[in-house]
């Protein structure tokens, strides 16, 4: 046996070098894999350029490949005083930039404890200003608009980013209380919707915001955060938004 191996190696003088090269490549691959911790075949940490901070691999996969995503929105301080959970579905094909941006905000827990500060019956409920003004400023970079008409439009119970003109969407969200299709041509492109629920559970006693109404002033909310929110204690709050599948 040893004689045979010697003869093979003698007549194939480059074989040892080839074996060493293969062994080196195998060890290199093993070392590269060992750098990361894996759970269920996925690396435990990825990087989100949009948020400039580590992000979970789940959201990275959803942003890049999944056309739809299920979420749940937990509400507190409702009109009845009872907790309320809204079930929703996000659809990337309706508004790719809006979908990706919203998932990144959810992943960062941006919406935790944010108030629903503007409620106009038969129109919309609006939220998206963080209790911490520094956090609101951190995520205030606008995103690019999405093409109009890819989704169903502003149907009742759809979610869409508020906009003040071309390419101005940041963090604020409209939850449509009606079929508001006049918003479609203004650049409001829905990225998802929630299941039907009793909208009266979201406190609407403050009405339209200042200066047109007696409700909270958005600029004051943006600058003072929680300190200003305390002046409107009945506002329903977004306790959390989570991806469920």
XYZ file of C-alpha atoms in Angstrom:
245
model
C 0.000 0.000 0.000
C 2.771 2.445 0.960
C 4.627 1.538 -2.209
C 1.566 2.361 -4.301
C 1.122 5.745 -2.585
C 4.811 6.505 -3.107
C 4.598 5.643 -6.772
C 1.462 7.829 -7.234
C 3.080 10.787 -5.499
C 6.338 10.280 -7.378
C 4.663 10.298 -10.769
C 2.363 13.143 -9.721
C 4.791 15.497 -8.092
C 2.253 18.323 -7.991
C -0.335 16.266 -6.053
C 1.014 17.172 -2.559
C 0.825 20.857 -3.446
C -2.754 20.384 -4.645
C -3.712 18.602 -1.422
C -2.165 21.388 0.657
C -4.068 24.015 -1.356
C -7.388 22.208 -0.838
C -6.712 21.869 2.896
C -5.891 25.578 3.141
C -9.169 26.583 1.427
C -11.177 24.319 3.721
C -9.604 25.804 6.859
C -10.184 29.355 5.554
C -13.873 28.668 4.973
C -14.235 27.170 8.444
C -12.644 30.204 10.039
C -14.924 32.569 8.083
C -18.052 30.706 9.218
C -16.880 30.637 12.841
C -16.808 34.447 12.942
C -20.592 34.556 13.206
C -23.102 33.024 15.545
C -25.924 31.286 13.713
C -29.487 30.591 14.812
C -31.554 28.422 12.515
C -29.025 28.966 9.731
C -29.147 32.790 9.922
C -26.454 35.093 11.306
C -27.607 36.766 14.506
C -26.492 40.275 13.501
C -26.766 42.247 10.269
C -26.324 45.936 9.522
C -28.993 48.425 8.465
C -27.473 51.385 6.566
C -30.766 53.302 6.837
C -30.743 53.329 10.633
C -26.947 53.264 11.026
C -27.212 50.640 13.746
C -27.316 46.825 14.029
C -30.596 45.251 13.008
C -32.171 41.837 13.301
C -31.817 39.433 10.364
C -35.601 38.948 10.275
C -36.329 42.476 9.095
C -33.445 42.392 6.606
C -34.973 39.344 4.985
C -38.436 40.877 4.972
C -37.199 44.068 3.338
C -35.304 42.232 0.628
C -37.599 39.351 -0.264
C -40.975 39.068 1.427
C -43.806 40.771 -0.489
C -46.092 40.829 2.571
C -45.518 41.028 6.317
C -47.929 40.544 9.215
C -47.791 43.019 12.115
C -49.646 43.716 15.331
C -50.191 47.149 16.845
C -50.814 47.328 20.587
C -52.840 50.358 21.700
C -53.120 51.747 25.225
C -55.123 54.522 26.873
C -58.056 53.752 24.585
C -61.419 55.478 24.918
C -62.870 52.476 26.777
C -59.768 51.983 28.900
C -59.273 48.457 27.553
C -56.132 47.401 25.663
C -56.638 46.938 21.936
C -54.599 44.945 19.427
C -54.800 45.749 15.717
C -53.775 43.063 13.236
C -52.235 44.331 10.024
C -50.614 43.303 6.764
C -47.882 45.232 4.965
C -47.497 44.870 1.205
C -44.193 45.823 -0.376
C -45.535 45.860 -3.925
C -47.815 48.803 -3.044
C -45.039 51.103 -1.846
C -41.508 49.618 -1.704
C -39.770 52.625 -0.137
C -42.567 53.153 2.374
C -42.660 49.459 3.263
C -38.895 49.238 3.818
C -38.800 52.457 5.826
C -41.705 51.491 8.059
C -40.164 48.089 8.848
C -36.878 49.762 9.782
C -38.727 52.142 12.108
C -40.625 49.230 13.675
C -37.385 47.322 14.096
C -35.828 50.268 15.927
C -38.889 50.478 18.275
C -39.386 54.041 17.100
C -43.175 53.915 17.558
C -43.098 52.633 21.152
C -45.343 54.807 23.359
C -46.022 57.347 20.599
C -49.365 59.193 20.806
C -52.131 59.219 18.233
C -52.157 62.991 18.352
C -54.536 63.881 15.533
C -57.899 62.198 15.028
C -60.392 63.584 12.529
C -63.626 61.521 12.472
C -64.453 59.975 9.091
C -61.003 60.966 7.834
C -57.821 59.764 9.573
C -55.943 59.022 12.779
C -52.350 60.301 12.714
C -49.287 59.233 14.721
C -45.510 59.102 14.394
C -43.847 61.663 16.695
C -41.688 60.041 19.365
C -41.970 61.157 23.025
C -38.231 61.904 22.903
C -37.519 64.890 20.582
C -33.976 63.649 19.986
C -35.320 60.355 18.639
C -37.765 62.190 16.370
C -34.894 64.283 14.983
C -32.705 61.216 14.491
C -35.230 59.642 12.147
C -36.346 62.805 10.362
C -34.485 62.201 7.092
C -37.098 62.037 4.299
C -37.420 59.088 1.959
C -38.100 59.141 -1.771
C -41.653 58.898 -3.063
C -43.098 55.697 -4.473
C -44.968 55.492 -7.782
C -48.671 56.273 -7.484
C -51.146 53.579 -8.396
C -49.227 50.415 -7.513
C -51.595 49.574 -4.660
C -55.314 49.913 -3.976
C -55.123 53.590 -3.012
C -56.195 55.123 0.280
C -58.966 52.688 1.147
C -60.494 52.553 4.615
C -58.094 51.040 7.197
C -54.990 51.468 5.010
C -51.716 52.823 6.424
C -49.798 55.503 4.541
C -46.971 57.911 5.348
C -48.026 61.519 5.754
C -46.454 63.832 3.199
C -46.113 67.599 2.814
C -45.030 67.447 -0.824
C -42.674 65.467 -3.060
C -40.103 63.327 -1.201
C -41.023 64.544 2.304
C -42.138 61.319 4.035
C -40.396 60.725 7.379
C -42.117 58.974 10.321
C -45.715 60.161 10.532
C -48.496 57.781 9.537
C -52.121 58.174 8.480
C -54.564 55.417 9.386
C -57.426 55.996 6.991
C -60.874 56.009 8.589
C -62.607 56.233 5.226
C -61.974 55.736 1.518
C -59.817 58.838 1.070
C -58.902 58.459 -2.583
C -58.401 62.191 -3.041
C -55.090 61.581 -1.236
C -53.850 59.226 -3.953
C -52.786 61.896 -6.433
C -51.143 63.905 -3.636
C -48.465 61.241 -3.165
C -49.993 59.308 -0.253
C -49.095 55.725 -1.228
C -50.353 53.099 1.269
C -47.902 50.369 2.283
C -50.328 48.214 4.276
C -53.614 47.993 6.136
C -55.164 46.851 9.415
C -58.191 44.688 9.963
C -61.508 46.414 10.647
C -61.954 47.619 14.232
C -64.061 50.062 16.251
C -62.349 53.383 15.510
C -64.099 54.935 18.524
C -61.554 53.099 20.674
C -58.992 55.681 19.543
C -59.738 58.841 21.520
C -60.941 61.620 19.215
C -62.066 64.250 21.719
C -59.237 66.670 20.939
C -60.126 66.799 17.233
C -58.082 68.597 14.615
C -54.681 69.873 15.695
C -53.666 73.480 16.209
C -53.904 76.011 14.695
C -56.989 74.781 12.802
C -58.418 73.009 15.844
C -58.005 72.551 19.584
C -55.899 69.410 19.353
C -52.152 69.062 19.964
C -49.766 71.250 17.975
C -47.435 69.047 15.907
C -44.530 71.468 16.128
C -44.774 71.572 19.911
C -44.916 67.770 20.023
C -41.840 67.579 17.844
C -39.852 70.043 19.969
C -40.994 69.225 23.522
C -42.073 65.599 23.246
C -43.434 63.966 26.389
C -43.481 67.211 28.354
C -46.010 68.633 25.893
C -47.938 65.366 25.558
C -48.820 65.536 29.234
C -51.109 68.468 28.395
C -53.262 66.011 26.422
C -53.544 63.013 28.778
C -56.415 61.308 26.954
C -54.509 60.685 23.728
C -54.478 57.000 22.794
C -50.936 55.632 22.581
C -49.147 53.172 20.323
C -47.629 50.887 22.965
C -45.744 48.836 20.397
C -45.697 47.645 16.801
C -44.246 44.201 16.148
C -43.655 41.934 13.183
C -45.431 38.627 13.794
C -44.584 36.767 10.562
